[in-house]
Tab-separated table of C-alpha atoms in Angstrom:
chain	number	residue	atom	x	y	z
F	1	MET	CA	221.756	186.426	-152.426
F	2	ASP	CA	224.523	184.296	-154.143
F	3	ASP	CA	227.529	186.324	-152.900
F	4	ARG	CA	226.154	185.852	-149.254
F	5	ARG	CA	225.919	182.033	-149.426
F	6	ILE	CA	228.176	179.953	-147.384
F	7	ARG	CA	230.386	177.700	-149.280
F	8	ASP	CA	232.941	176.395	-146.961
F	9	VAL	CA	232.135	174.184	-144.073
F	10	VAL	CA	234.573	172.725	-141.524
F	11	VAL	CA	233.714	169.894	-139.220
F	12	VAL	CA	236.220	169.684	-136.431
F	13	GLY	CA	236.447	166.073	-134.984
F	14	GLY	CA	235.161	162.845	-136.399
F	15	GLY	CA	233.684	160.172	-134.240
F	16	THR	CA	229.918	159.589	-134.554
F	17	ALA	CA	228.767	163.257	-134.323
F	18	GLY	CA	231.396	164.579	-136.889
F	19	TRP	CA	230.624	162.016	-139.696
F	20	MET	CA	226.890	162.379	-138.931
F	21	ALA	CA	227.222	165.961	-139.690
F	22	ALA	CA	229.370	165.293	-142.764
F	23	ALA	CA	227.167	162.690	-144.128
F	24	ALA	CA	223.948	164.721	-143.639
F	25	LEU	CA	225.348	168.110	-145.107
F	26	SER	CA	226.908	166.158	-148.120
F	27	ALA	CA	223.747	164.214	-148.915
F	28	THR	CA	221.476	167.196	-148.733
F	29	MET	CA	223.615	170.246	-149.560
F	30	GLY	CA	226.752	168.604	-151.127
F	31	ASP	CA	226.247	170.438	-154.411
F	32	GLN	CA	226.415	173.777	-152.724
F	33	LEU	CA	229.113	173.127	-150.115
F	34	ARG	CA	232.741	172.434	-149.869
F	35	ILE	CA	232.967	170.132	-146.568
F	36	ARG	CA	236.198	169.259	-144.893
F	37	LEU	CA	236.372	167.261	-141.751
F	38	VAL	CA	239.466	167.471	-139.552
F	39	GLU	CA	240.391	164.764	-137.066
F	40	SER	CA	243.251	163.103	-135.493
F	41	GLU	CA	243.674	159.319	-135.133
F	42	GLU	CA	245.687	160.065	-132.105
F	43	ILE	CA	242.705	161.498	-130.368
F	44	GLY	CA	240.068	158.700	-129.108
F	45	THR	CA	236.411	158.806	-129.096
F	46	VAL	CA	234.003	158.088	-126.338
F	47	GLY	CA	231.768	155.775	-128.081
F	48	VAL	CA	231.264	152.398	-126.568
F	49	GLY	CA	228.373	150.922	-128.475
F	50	GLU	CA	225.079	152.712	-128.780
F	51	ALA	CA	221.420	152.254	-128.308
F	52	THR	CA	219.015	154.509	-130.447
F	53	ILE	CA	215.495	155.419	-130.710
F	54	PRO	CA	213.132	155.045	-133.863
F	55	ALA	CA	214.027	158.591	-135.311
F	56	ILE	CA	217.617	157.161	-136.317
F	57	ARG	CA	215.731	155.570	-139.301
F	58	LEU	CA	214.747	159.022	-140.591
F	59	PHE	CA	218.365	160.117	-140.344
F	60	ASN	CA	219.513	157.149	-142.343
F	61	GLY	CA	216.878	157.535	-144.777
F	62	LEU	CA	217.811	161.219	-145.281
F	63	CYS	CA	221.419	159.948	-146.043
F	64	GLY	CA	220.067	157.219	-148.376
F	65	ILE	CA	221.495	154.446	-146.293
F	66	ASP	CA	220.342	150.783	-147.067
F	67	GLU	CA	219.128	149.535	-143.711
F	68	ASP	CA	220.377	145.973	-143.944
F	69	ALA	CA	223.880	147.321	-145.256
F	70	PHE	CA	224.093	149.489	-142.272
F	71	VAL	CA	223.109	146.809	-139.746
F	72	LYS	CA	225.754	144.522	-141.362
F	73	ALA	CA	228.493	147.204	-141.450
F	74	THR	CA	228.011	148.262	-137.807
F	75	GLN	CA	227.514	144.669	-136.285
F	76	GLY	CA	223.984	145.924	-135.352
F	77	SER	CA	220.826	144.524	-133.846
F	78	PHE	CA	217.229	145.514	-133.561
F	79	LYS	CA	215.644	147.401	-130.595
F	80	LEU	CA	212.079	147.326	-129.671
F	81	GLY	CA	212.498	149.367	-126.254
F	82	ILE	CA	214.152	149.481	-122.969
F	83	GLU	CA	213.668	147.194	-120.075
F	84	PHE	CA	214.001	148.976	-116.632
F	85	GLN	CA	214.896	146.753	-113.783
F	86	ASN	CA	214.873	147.748	-109.945
F	87	TRP	CA	214.079	151.398	-110.840
F	88	GLY	CA	210.791	151.795	-108.681
F	89	ARG	CA	211.596	149.280	-106.073
F	90	VAL	CA	214.308	146.504	-106.006
F	91	GLY	CA	212.589	143.534	-108.152
F	92	ASP	CA	210.412	145.744	-110.252
F	93	SER	CA	210.686	145.420	-114.158
F	94	TYR	CA	208.883	147.331	-116.688
F	95	MET	CA	209.581	148.176	-120.379
F	96	HIS	CA	209.528	151.566	-122.126
F	97	ALA	CA	208.433	150.014	-125.544
F	98	PHE	CA	208.463	151.980	-128.724
F	99	GLY	CA	205.155	152.292	-130.641
F	100	GLN	CA	201.545	152.079	-129.987
F	101	ILE	CA	199.969	150.670	-127.018
F	102	GLY	CA	196.454	149.266	-127.398
F	103	GLN	CA	193.964	151.199	-129.420
F	104	SER	CA	192.285	154.472	-128.597
F	105	LEU	CA	188.651	154.507	-128.361
F	106	ASP	CA	185.952	157.332	-128.149
F	107	MET	CA	188.417	160.364	-128.355
F	108	ILE	CA	190.540	158.882	-125.403
F	109	GLU	CA	193.840	157.200	-125.291
F	110	PHE	CA	193.716	153.353	-124.604
F	111	TRP	CA	195.591	153.632	-121.275
F	112	GLN	CA	192.630	155.447	-119.720
F	113	TYR	CA	190.500	152.467	-120.143
F	114	TRP	CA	193.646	150.444	-118.846
F	115	LEU	CA	193.691	152.631	-115.750
F	116	ARG	CA	190.049	151.977	-115.067
F	117	GLY	CA	190.479	148.178	-115.694
F	118	ARG	CA	193.511	148.119	-113.361
F	119	GLN	CA	191.334	149.812	-110.721
F	120	GLU	CA	188.407	147.296	-111.225
F	121	GLY	CA	190.737	144.338	-111.385
F	122	VAL	CA	190.014	143.517	-115.141
F	123	ALA	CA	193.392	144.573	-116.747
F	124	ALA	CA	196.419	142.648	-117.428
F	125	PRO	CA	199.994	144.423	-117.096
F	126	LEU	CA	200.329	147.392	-119.462
F	127	GLY	CA	202.967	145.664	-121.504
F	128	HIS	CA	200.532	142.904	-122.576
F	129	TYR	CA	198.759	145.315	-124.720
F	130	SER	CA	202.057	146.572	-126.461
F	131	PHE	CA	202.866	144.643	-129.646
F	132	ASN	CA	206.501	145.867	-129.241
F	133	GLU	CA	206.967	144.709	-125.654
F	134	THR	CA	205.363	141.217	-126.351
F	135	VAL	CA	207.511	140.602	-129.375
F	136	GLY	CA	210.555	141.846	-127.635
F	137	ARG	CA	210.011	139.730	-124.507
F	138	ALA	CA	209.567	136.812	-126.875
F	139	GLY	CA	212.929	137.332	-128.603
F	140	ARG	CA	211.471	137.862	-131.948
F	141	PHE	CA	211.784	140.600	-134.622
F	142	ALA	CA	210.560	141.360	-138.101
F	143	ARG	CA	209.680	144.353	-140.148
F	144	VAL	CA	205.856	144.621	-139.528
F	145	GLY	CA	203.968	147.531	-140.398
F	146	ARG	CA	200.621	146.723	-139.143
F	147	ILE	CA	199.291	143.753	-137.290
F	148	PRO	CA	197.524	141.818	-139.853
F	149	ASN	CA	193.840	142.376	-140.280
F	150	THR	CA	193.565	145.115	-137.829
F	151	GLU	CA	194.025	148.907	-137.642
F	152	LEU	CA	196.910	148.509	-135.033
F	153	ASP	CA	200.461	149.589	-135.635
F	154	GLY	CA	203.050	146.884	-136.189
F	155	ILE	CA	206.579	147.044	-134.918
F	156	SER	CA	208.398	150.394	-134.253
F	157	TYR	CA	212.116	149.787	-134.094
F	158	ALA	CA	215.447	151.343	-133.542
F	159	PHE	CA	218.924	149.914	-133.605
F	160	HIS	CA	221.921	148.753	-131.365
F	161	PHE	CA	225.108	149.212	-133.021
F	162	ASP	CA	228.970	149.731	-132.632
F	163	ALA	CA	229.425	153.601	-132.722
F	164	SER	CA	232.944	153.345	-134.120
F	165	LEU	CA	231.687	151.245	-136.996
F	166	TYR	CA	228.818	153.629	-137.583
F	167	ALA	CA	231.197	156.404	-137.806
F	168	ALA	CA	233.285	154.448	-140.322
F	169	PHE	CA	230.192	153.549	-142.334
F	170	LEU	CA	229.069	157.322	-142.569
F	171	ARG	CA	232.768	158.308	-143.365
F	172	GLY	CA	232.610	156.237	-146.454
F	173	LEU	CA	229.218	157.613	-147.462
F	174	ALA	CA	230.354	161.200	-146.810
F	175	GLU	CA	233.468	160.649	-148.719
F	176	ARG	CA	231.782	159.429	-151.709
F	177	ASN	CA	229.560	162.598	-151.593
F	178	GLY	CA	232.659	164.668	-151.975
F	179	VAL	CA	233.602	165.353	-148.193
F	180	VAL	CA	237.470	165.869	-147.839
F	181	ARG	CA	238.977	164.428	-144.729
F	182	THR	CA	242.030	165.949	-143.203
F	183	GLU	CA	244.145	163.990	-140.761
F	184	GLY	CA	245.791	166.204	-137.948
F	185	ARG	CA	245.873	167.509	-134.641
F	186	ILE	CA	244.539	171.030	-134.211
F	187	ARG	CA	247.281	173.229	-132.331
F	188	GLU	CA	245.502	176.652	-132.530
F	189	VAL	CA	242.132	178.212	-133.274
F	190	ARG	CA	242.332	181.573	-135.167
F	191	LEU	CA	239.756	184.053	-134.707
F	192	ASP	CA	238.802	187.027	-137.107
F	193	PRO	CA	239.815	190.219	-135.204
F	194	GLN	CA	236.931	192.027	-136.471
F	195	THR	CA	234.072	189.598	-136.134
F	196	GLY	CA	235.370	187.216	-133.444
F	197	HIS	CA	234.293	184.389	-135.660
F	198	VAL	CA	236.531	181.331	-136.087
F	199	ALA	CA	238.609	182.055	-139.390
F	200	ALA	CA	240.671	178.873	-139.382
F	201	VAL	CA	242.031	176.086	-137.456
F	202	GLU	CA	245.993	175.641	-137.663
F	203	LEU	CA	247.232	171.948	-137.554
F	204	ASP	CA	250.479	170.687	-136.108
F	205	SER	CA	251.561	170.129	-139.628
F	206	GLY	CA	251.409	173.936	-140.097
F	207	GLU	CA	248.489	173.707	-142.548
F	208	SER	CA	245.636	176.241	-141.971
F	209	VAL	CA	242.167	174.959	-142.535
F	210	ALA	CA	239.840	178.095	-143.341
F	211	GLY	CA	236.078	177.970	-143.251
F	212	GLU	CA	232.857	180.072	-143.122
F	213	LEU	CA	230.950	177.773	-140.912
F	214	PHE	CA	232.350	175.503	-138.332
F	215	ILE	CA	230.673	172.486	-136.629
F	216	ASP	CA	232.521	171.552	-133.419
F	217	CYS	CA	232.337	167.791	-132.736
F	218	SER	CA	235.542	167.741	-130.599
F	219	GLY	CA	233.946	165.996	-127.532
F	220	PHE	CA	233.746	167.114	-124.061
F	221	ARG	CA	236.641	169.541	-124.418
F	222	GLY	CA	234.723	171.758	-126.845
F	223	LEU	CA	237.762	173.067	-128.681
F	224	LEU	CA	235.978	175.676	-130.683
F	225	ILE	CA	232.704	176.393	-128.872
F	226	GLU	CA	234.419	176.392	-125.398
F	227	GLN	CA	238.084	176.708	-125.480
F	228	ALA	CA	238.134	179.260	-128.389
F	229	LEU	CA	234.653	181.186	-127.905
F	230	GLU	CA	234.112	180.717	-124.059
F	231	THR	CA	230.492	180.035	-124.480
F	232	GLY	CA	230.001	178.672	-120.956
F	233	TYR	CA	228.097	175.658	-119.721
F	234	VAL	CA	224.701	175.126	-117.797
F	235	ASP	CA	225.436	172.472	-115.147
F	236	TRP	CA	222.491	170.102	-114.194
F	237	THR	CA	224.295	167.789	-111.779
F	238	HIS	CA	222.032	169.012	-109.030
F	239	TRP	CA	219.292	167.135	-110.562
F	240	LEU	CA	221.308	164.355	-112.241
F	241	PRO	CA	224.313	163.814	-109.968
F	242	CYS	CA	225.817	160.645	-111.714
F	243	ASP	CA	229.252	161.780	-113.044
F	244	ARG	CA	231.135	158.353	-113.999
F	245	ALA	CA	230.490	155.537	-116.159
F	246	ILE	CA	232.709	152.348	-116.281
F	247	ALA	CA	232.365	150.560	-119.652
F	248	VAL	CA	233.370	146.939	-120.783
F	249	PRO	CA	232.398	144.816	-123.626
F	250	THR	CA	231.581	141.106	-123.059
F	251	ALA	CA	231.126	137.963	-125.032
F	252	ASN	CA	227.648	137.244	-125.994
F	253	VAL	CA	225.702	134.728	-124.017
F	254	GLY	CA	222.531	133.175	-125.299
F	255	PRO	CA	220.090	134.840	-128.067
F	256	LEU	CA	220.384	138.448	-128.575
F	257	ARG	CA	217.558	140.413	-126.864
F	258	PRO	CA	215.840	142.954	-129.325
F	259	TYR	CA	215.889	145.703	-126.348
F	260	THR	CA	218.274	147.453	-124.273
F	261	GLN	CA	218.480	146.679	-120.575
F	262	SER	CA	218.808	149.364	-117.826
F	263	ILE	CA	219.246	147.786	-114.328
F	264	ALA	CA	219.391	150.099	-111.322
F	265	HIS	CA	222.131	149.593	-108.722
F	266	ALA	CA	222.829	151.343	-105.272
F	267	ALA	CA	224.235	154.533	-106.782
F	268	GLY	CA	223.351	154.496	-110.453
F	269	TRP	CA	222.316	151.899	-113.074
F	270	GLN	CA	223.876	149.565	-115.607
F	271	TRP	CA	223.459	149.104	-119.238
F	272	ARG	CA	223.440	146.212	-121.678
F	273	ILE	CA	223.321	146.703	-125.476
F	274	PRO	CA	223.553	143.443	-127.492
F	275	LEU	CA	225.525	143.550	-130.674
F	276	GLN	CA	226.272	140.864	-133.158
F	277	HIS	CA	229.762	140.345	-131.958
F	278	ARG	CA	229.487	141.404	-128.402
F	279	THR	CA	227.499	142.992	-125.706
F	280	GLY	CA	228.202	146.530	-124.524
F	281	ASN	CA	228.016	147.072	-120.788
F	282	GLY	CA	228.314	149.922	-118.688
F	283	HIS	CA	227.714	151.132	-114.977
F	284	VAL	CA	226.691	154.903	-114.683
F	285	PHE	CA	227.148	155.919	-111.050
F	286	CYS	CA	227.539	158.854	-108.749
F	287	SER	CA	231.100	159.103	-107.083
F	288	ALA	CA	229.699	160.909	-104.096
F	289	PHE	CA	227.976	157.823	-103.193
F	290	MET	CA	230.272	154.992	-104.667
F	291	ASP	CA	233.702	154.829	-105.423
F	292	GLU	CA	235.195	153.544	-108.859
F	293	ASP	CA	236.552	150.262	-107.397
F	294	GLU	CA	233.386	149.422	-106.107
F	295	ALA	CA	231.422	150.567	-109.125
F	296	ARG	CA	233.962	148.298	-111.341
F	297	ARG	CA	233.324	145.338	-109.048
F	298	VAL	CA	229.291	145.820	-109.404
F	299	LEU	CA	229.639	145.921	-113.087
F	300	LEU	CA	231.991	142.883	-113.490
F	301	ASP	CA	229.835	140.981	-110.908
F	302	THR	CA	226.735	141.485	-113.027
F	303	VAL	CA	227.717	141.106	-116.666
F	304	GLU	CA	226.420	138.073	-118.451
F	305	GLY	CA	229.605	137.099	-120.590
F	306	GLU	CA	233.415	137.030	-120.387
F	307	PRO	CA	234.950	140.464	-120.606
F	308	LEU	CA	236.730	141.343	-123.998
F	309	ALA	CA	238.741	144.015	-122.535
F	310	ASP	CA	239.700	146.004	-119.471
F	311	PRO	CA	236.826	148.285	-118.013
F	312	ARG	CA	237.492	151.930	-118.746
F	313	THR	CA	236.217	154.901	-116.730
F	314	ILE	CA	234.363	157.838	-118.601
F	315	ARG	CA	233.958	160.998	-116.445
F	316	PHE	CA	231.229	163.715	-117.336
F	317	ARG	CA	229.256	166.456	-116.143
F	318	THR	CA	225.618	166.574	-116.975
F	319	GLY	CA	224.526	169.826	-118.724
F	320	MET	CA	224.469	171.988	-121.936
F	321	ARG	CA	226.399	174.688	-123.332
F	322	ARG	CA	224.795	178.285	-122.780
F	323	LYS	CA	224.594	178.407	-126.618
F	324	ALA	CA	224.793	175.467	-128.992
F	325	TRP	CA	225.342	178.115	-131.803
F	326	ASN	CA	227.892	180.820	-130.980
F	327	ARG	CA	229.115	183.299	-133.644
F	328	ASN	CA	230.059	180.992	-136.664
F	329	VAL	CA	230.269	177.735	-134.628
F	330	ILE	CA	227.705	175.128	-134.148
F	331	ALA	CA	228.349	172.173	-131.454
F	332	LEU	CA	227.122	168.819	-131.821
F	333	GLY	CA	227.250	165.845	-129.739
F	334	LEU	CA	229.369	166.097	-126.590
F	335	SER	CA	230.607	169.558	-127.447
F	336	SER	CA	226.983	170.752	-127.141
F	337	GLY	CA	226.266	169.030	-123.889
F	338	PHE	CA	225.781	165.698	-122.215
F	339	LEU	CA	222.870	163.741	-120.931
F	340	GLU	CA	223.377	160.354	-119.582
F	341	PRO	CA	222.299	157.590	-122.116
F	342	LEU	CA	219.431	156.180	-120.007
F	343	GLU	CA	216.814	156.727	-122.808
F	344	SER	CA	219.227	156.339	-125.642
F	345	THR	CA	219.213	160.049	-126.737
F	346	SER	CA	222.845	160.839	-127.357
F	347	ILE	CA	222.798	160.041	-131.089
F	348	HIS	CA	219.389	161.653	-131.433
F	349	LEU	CA	220.561	164.917	-129.894
F	350	VAL	CA	223.319	164.974	-132.641
F	351	GLN	CA	220.761	164.028	-135.415
F	352	ASN	CA	218.424	166.708	-133.992
F	353	GLY	CA	221.108	169.303	-133.964
F	354	ILE	CA	221.911	168.454	-137.732
F	355	ALA	CA	218.098	168.685	-138.497
F	356	ARG	CA	217.749	172.089	-136.833
F	357	LEU	CA	220.994	173.225	-138.623
F	358	LEU	CA	219.463	172.455	-141.980
F	359	SER	CA	216.260	174.355	-141.143
F	360	HIS	CA	218.355	177.352	-139.783
F	361	PHE	CA	221.187	177.117	-142.295
F	362	PRO	CA	222.732	180.628	-142.404
F	363	ASP	CA	224.404	182.807	-145.018
F	364	ARG	CA	227.670	184.758	-144.164
F	365	ASN	CA	225.557	187.581	-142.434
F	366	PHE	CA	224.762	184.965	-139.599
F	367	ALA	CA	221.625	186.677	-138.783
F	368	PRO	CA	221.431	186.961	-134.848
F	369	VAL	CA	217.683	186.252	-134.837
F	370	ASN	CA	218.281	182.886	-136.667
F	371	ILE	CA	221.014	181.930	-134.224
F	372	GLU	CA	218.710	182.771	-131.423
F	373	ALA	CA	215.850	180.766	-132.717
F	374	TYR	CA	218.159	177.726	-133.215
F	375	ASN	CA	219.564	178.120	-129.601
F	376	ARG	CA	216.024	178.456	-128.206
F	377	ARG	CA	214.930	175.126	-129.926
F	378	ILE	CA	217.989	173.081	-129.059
F	379	ALA	CA	217.718	174.360	-125.331
F	380	TYR	CA	214.106	173.238	-125.270
F	381	ASP	CA	214.955	169.799	-126.696
F	382	TYR	CA	217.823	169.348	-123.995
F	383	GLU	CA	215.663	170.496	-121.117
F	384	ARG	CA	212.664	168.304	-121.882
F	385	ILE	CA	214.903	165.144	-122.405
F	386	ARG	CA	216.477	166.131	-119.149
F	387	ASP	CA	213.190	166.228	-117.500
F	388	PHE	CA	212.336	162.827	-118.641
F	389	ILE	CA	215.621	161.343	-117.498
F	390	ILE	CA	215.044	163.032	-113.932
F	391	LEU	CA	211.597	161.314	-113.840
F	392	HIS	CA	213.245	157.753	-113.653
F	393	TYR	CA	215.463	158.892	-110.867
F	394	HIS	CA	212.739	160.818	-109.009
F	395	ALA	CA	209.977	158.307	-108.930
F	396	ASN	CA	211.648	155.680	-106.944
F	397	GLN	CA	210.704	153.928	-103.592
F	398	ARG	CA	214.275	152.509	-102.806
F	399	ASP	CA	216.109	153.064	-99.540
F	400	GLU	CA	219.703	153.565	-100.426
F	401	PRO	CA	221.065	157.129	-99.723
F	402	PHE	CA	221.473	157.803	-103.232
F	403	TRP	CA	218.025	157.042	-104.243
F	404	ARG	CA	216.409	158.934	-101.136
F	405	GLN	CA	218.532	161.977	-102.125
F	406	VAL	CA	217.226	161.956	-105.888
F	407	ARG	CA	213.607	161.046	-104.597
F	408	GLU	CA	213.486	164.056	-102.044
F	409	MET	CA	215.166	166.744	-104.203
F	410	ALA	CA	213.163	169.512	-105.909
F	411	VAL	CA	212.786	168.988	-109.781
F	412	PRO	CA	212.325	171.372	-112.429
F	413	ASP	CA	208.837	173.118	-112.499
F	414	SER	CA	208.224	171.750	-116.047
F	415	LEU	CA	208.723	168.172	-114.687
F	416	GLN	CA	206.845	168.690	-111.519
F	417	ASP	CA	203.794	170.063	-113.442
F	418	LYS	CA	203.643	166.696	-115.517
F	419	ILE	CA	204.062	164.689	-112.495
F	420	ASP	CA	201.152	166.617	-110.508
F	421	LEU	CA	198.744	166.562	-113.471
F	422	PHE	CA	199.352	162.730	-113.738
F	423	ARG	CA	198.835	162.083	-110.147
F	424	ALA	CA	195.598	164.145	-110.067
F	425	THR	CA	193.943	163.079	-113.620
F	426	GLY	CA	195.944	160.148	-115.016
F	427	ARG	CA	196.736	162.420	-118.073
F	428	VAL	CA	199.952	163.545	-119.660
F	429	PHE	CA	200.384	165.822	-122.602
F	430	ARG	CA	203.201	166.304	-124.983
F	431	GLU	CA	204.196	169.989	-125.520
F	432	GLN	CA	205.384	171.485	-128.505
F	433	GLU	CA	208.064	169.571	-130.131
F	434	GLU	CA	209.243	167.701	-127.159
F	435	LEU	CA	210.798	164.206	-128.078
F	436	PHE	CA	209.098	161.825	-125.842
F	437	THR	CA	205.306	161.105	-126.523
F	438	GLU	CA	202.493	160.737	-124.039
F	439	VAL	CA	202.645	156.863	-124.279
F	440	GLY	CA	206.344	157.073	-123.312
F	441	TRP	CA	205.680	159.250	-120.349
F	442	PHE	CA	202.847	156.951	-119.256
F	443	GLN	CA	204.941	153.752	-119.370
F	444	VAL	CA	207.551	155.344	-117.078
F	445	LEU	CA	205.051	157.087	-114.605
F	446	THR	CA	203.257	153.890	-114.189
F	447	GLY	CA	206.159	151.521	-114.361
F	448	GLN	CA	207.746	153.430	-111.454
F	449	ASN	CA	204.661	153.266	-109.513
F	450	ILE	CA	203.031	156.616	-109.816
F	451	VAL	CA	199.243	155.762	-109.338
F	452	PRO	CA	196.966	158.527	-110.587
F	453	GLU	CA	193.832	159.305	-108.356
F	454	THR	CA	191.488	158.965	-111.218
F	455	TYR	CA	191.112	158.419	-114.969
F	456	HIS	CA	189.341	160.163	-117.890
F	457	PRO	CA	185.597	160.043	-117.352
F	458	LEU	CA	185.059	159.040	-120.997
F	459	ALA	CA	186.422	155.610	-119.867
F	460	ASP	CA	183.178	154.924	-117.959
F	461	VAL	CA	181.107	154.977	-121.078
F	462	LEU	CA	181.716	151.199	-121.289
F	463	THR	CA	180.096	148.598	-118.827
F	464	ARG	CA	182.543	146.592	-116.662
F	465	ASP	CA	181.863	143.525	-119.033
F	466	GLU	CA	182.405	145.576	-122.100
F	467	LEU	CA	185.604	146.922	-120.537
F	468	ALA	CA	186.911	143.544	-119.776
F	469	GLY	CA	186.050	142.390	-123.202
F	470	PHE	CA	187.684	145.311	-125.047
F	471	LEU	CA	190.987	144.843	-122.945
F	472	ARG	CA	190.892	141.009	-123.533
F	473	ASP	CA	190.324	141.540	-127.211
F	474	ILE	CA	193.365	143.928	-127.490
F	475	LYS	CA	195.616	141.481	-125.707
F	476	THR	CA	194.677	138.670	-127.878
F	477	ILE	CA	195.214	140.612	-130.907
F	478	VAL	CA	198.676	141.804	-129.775
F	479	SER	CA	199.807	138.274	-128.706
F	480	ALA	CA	198.271	136.149	-131.701
F	481	PRO	CA	201.094	136.937	-134.420
F	482	VAL	CA	203.978	136.727	-132.199
F	483	SER	CA	204.807	132.877	-132.384
F	484	ARG	CA	204.722	133.379	-136.268
F	485	LEU	CA	207.614	135.921	-136.309
F	486	PRO	CA	211.076	134.790	-136.575
F	487	THR	CA	213.430	134.926	-133.749
F	488	HIS	CA	215.733	137.891	-133.528
F	489	ASP	CA	218.778	135.913	-134.328
F	490	GLU	CA	217.165	134.329	-137.250
F	491	PHE	CA	216.041	137.655	-138.740
F	492	ILE	CA	219.595	138.950	-138.573
F	493	ALA	CA	221.148	135.748	-139.794
F	494	HIS	CA	218.856	135.860	-142.845
F	495	GLN	CA	218.816	139.608	-143.564
F	496	CYS	CA	221.789	141.454	-142.130
F	497	ALA	CA	224.516	139.222	-140.634
F	498	ALA	CA	227.942	140.775	-140.472
F	499	VAL	CA	230.735	138.910	-142.021
F	500	LEU	CA	232.253	138.503	-138.674
F	501	GLY	CA	228.982	138.256	-136.783
F	502	ARG	CA	226.946	135.451	-135.356
F	503	ALA	CA	224.480	132.894	-136.974
F	504	ALA	CA	221.337	131.953	-135.392
């Protein structure tokens, strides 16, 4: 077996995806691999400030990262969920909060009792039973594993951070683990004439960087996966027609919210991502319904602080490569595909691709069955996240032309089946390894005004008074500890304030 083992891995492109790959591989297989990363400082990256989901903590743990040091280094803050404004109807607001909601009882989920309680007029809004949402809306944060003296989960959290600072942080980690960085622009990709595999990349300097396995983190252009190997692209713009984003950083105003905000506008939506040193803002929109000048005006009219730079436009096409792994090239990040950051899945898809690579790591034979299995899993991940994002657009009651179009369009069967089952029964099921759990689907489905015809019959085991008491007790348990937690700003100032960050 030894003579078939891969020894030389080349990562093409830095940025968040490239340095995540280098850091993870060097942390887990550094004693078996020689890892080189090729990047050019002349080529910019897309990163504008990132929001993440709780799985990022697993990646950081895999790399041996100290959490407070990471938050300091990236000017980060903590994230308990995403608040959605104006997505169902103008004026609506709900939160897709991380973590548990309520407490399951008698083999069924809490929200089945909530559905009955709402129907009978004894239930508060769903978020009142979510510890994450209650803490987040109060502007507080702490690392709480369990609500004291209960069986209810504590706070589930992720992060907001500066993507370029995260890449720099991971670079330091990877280089300490032996990764060799090569500065240079790639002028040519050389293929092996017999296998068609990438053999080496040639730099403007004349240097040739050879490898056995190549990881393409070159961004939208897909230098290896597309320009060299012509893999092809599956276009999903008929379901997700937004094709532009205008991004601008602004000065912070007021306390840092411990959640991301997503605010729907006439032809798209706006993000707000609070960092210690600034707030990241962007307006994702469909150019068929709004021109760039108007989109820029909408963004600048609705940011909360003074702009710190000129707005910049990012163009994209939603979809994925036909193969994330082609021959001896694996694409990560924007090289592998693009799903707009509505549910903060961009970095997760990089992390997921790396995790899949580790489980499918090849030898020099590059067994086709192994590659095919990897590609099936990656495609499934993309398609299920795609469905979840489409749901936000499709389940709306707005009157503008853009929103009418996405409401009336036919959606993928896999999504329509979920919607139909929920409308009929109030139930939603997580399938296979899809990212988003039942509680996440439930929050978005109900938050955007999809009302099921009924609820699970087991929810009728309680009398109306017992149901009202059960809901009231959960609400009390969830809200009681909140005032004793530090504010989000206080926690950062005490635990992980950056040198140039802000104090409470």
